[in-house]
């Protein structure tokens, strides 16, 4: 099949068996299944070709967007082809006059709203909006907190382009404000979960952004009291745009994350009003008084937009953050989305709590009380089979409760596999009619088989349970090499939020290049479902360990730590990529990973002696240049030492400087790193410095964080160049003589920023230089975009690294900056490559280290 698919679409769009396919075997649910192939579709014609091929050969097709489903809707339980639509991500048209947009299914909801800002927006706002794709939102009729006022995704679908199982393309719907021309076939594909056809284009209604928004937070003595208050507030006619309910357990992270204190609160309402400023101002005062009348013990009105955004960001990440709320447990989505009439919410809350207490399963209860949508989220020990059995029974009881109260088993997450056995109970004969329509459009049942209850016998097998081995044979789990890595691999919610952060995934679009895919590989290595191999190891080496994913991870998983742990196992097993093997050999032979002769290394004697003191006892500062500055960027070395000369700072440099060994540590070579560290440490210690400074963040981590672990007696203070130079400036030792007249945009190196938290000093240094206007990238500090230079990725995949660098360098173009400033020799080299890759006519931007800019102003 792989050969035929390759002939059909080309090799770049086809992923065959192995780690690439394994990475597509999970979503946020408790289910798993590995496809036989993955097709990276780039347009409707690709989809059409694949569906015709699949129909001819009776091969199952599972459409997939971001894979954020909590129900298993994108799990290919019958194998076949996963059709990855996330690469179809063009916003084709924005029409503000007629208030619609035309988008491909892979467009991310958050990105669409960014494109519409600041005047318009697409109202549906699921908690996963920063990664959720429009195609997936349509296929599950997704919604969020604003559904109370603005409805669900279905309310915004005007027209669609759909490829049917036969390969035929249809265009149901209209772009006109209204139409009366027979069946509205667009609704046939909303909530269909890809079982009727593949959506390849959507025309969506958009709205003007509200002029004003205010948030009110009210605390209550019990969850049921909060639920009853919500009903009363809604019945009063208060024009709420959001009414969120949260129990005590949900609130454990509220005060630390928001700074608001709610002592003795057991239930909370997050309320919001939006609209014209005059209306909102008046109504928010009424709401404050009303909350007190209905029993609130404490009420806050949030005026500042920054504080409001912080609160809603906390609420947005609540679900996945619960995965790490209690040691040894994780969140399990099994009956997390029941819906009831709003008047029955208090009863549903009370009885859900009673069922949970009787079962012994920890249940966190929160949700969109304003539209009757209650999230009953289980927190269990995934290694305990008995807890799983209790959770399964409780899920069934909660689904029955929802139906008993006149509600639904799924208010916004869809059916997938998790609720498939209950859909017939809810829909009755309507489900049989749905099945007839399904059979008419897809008689061979190739479109996402096993979903929406379209089956005679429940198709999920024990092997489709992602926790089969951990729950039944926990003692058989192999260790990845550290307790933290073992814990994190099991803890990962597979939420996919890391998709919004990973710089490699941003270029390749492959799930196996993203953290979630790596987590699934690690889990299967633990359970014995996948053997560690060169191919598997390469996935863990294809990571810059930039830390962006960790800053986006609600569960605060130590991704870099897990990746490093897997690399250690790979190194020990002989699976170090050949590109790195060559660099290790060069490092051990020549003292640097580039294999360059020492004659090419920067030497202090290449310019006047200055303040460099050969008598080591007199110099308190030792400058460790590192391999990049010594061999590949000698201009940086010159600039740094020249600054020290001009400031008359006594310092020493090593004539016999060698690599600090950090590449060995990054690649998992523990013993090799230990030897390299001790060799360099012995040379540094002979100089007896009080302080070591270095221009390389990678060296800074090695000398400052790793050496104390492997070098006996290593207690030297180590500082970055921005920190040291800023201290010099603060102490009046930098006397600037000229104004540069330059606009400089600062790029945060990942290691210096996210890993070491050094954000302020580089910026203050740049601001101190006469004539420098400091500018910022749209994504800066913790959100900074990796240039692609970390962990040796340029050696492993030079083309990929350049694409990553071009992506970052290209962002400087819109700012109008003349210089990209940074504080890392690798970043400087990568961004220079990126500029060359993305250069446009008239581009004048160049990349400089902060030290080079300072020297320009000093001389």
XYZ file of N, CA and C in Angstrom, residues 216 282-292:
36
model
N -16.742 38.730 36.348
C -17.130 38.738 37.757
C -16.897 37.332 38.318
N -22.929 49.234 33.383
C -24.101 49.189 34.252
C -24.443 47.794 34.716
N -24.380 46.841 33.809
C -24.796 45.484 34.140
C -23.812 44.783 35.078
N -22.527 45.121 34.992
C -21.558 44.441 35.857
C -21.793 44.844 37.311
N -22.244 46.080 37.536
C -22.580 46.512 38.896
C -23.817 45.762 39.395
N -24.788 45.592 38.514
C -25.979 44.830 38.883
C -25.618 43.379 39.193
N -24.716 42.820 38.391
C -24.312 41.429 38.581
C -23.609 41.249 39.922
N -22.756 42.203 40.289
C -22.057 42.133 41.573
C -23.073 42.056 42.712
N -24.087 42.921 42.663
C -25.114 42.937 43.711
C -25.941 41.658 43.684
N -26.232 41.180 42.476
C -27.046 39.977 42.343
C -26.336 38.754 42.907
N -25.039 38.658 42.684
C -24.275 37.528 43.215
C -24.373 37.470 44.735
N -24.296 38.618 45.369
C -24.418 38.671 46.827
C -25.818 38.245 47.254
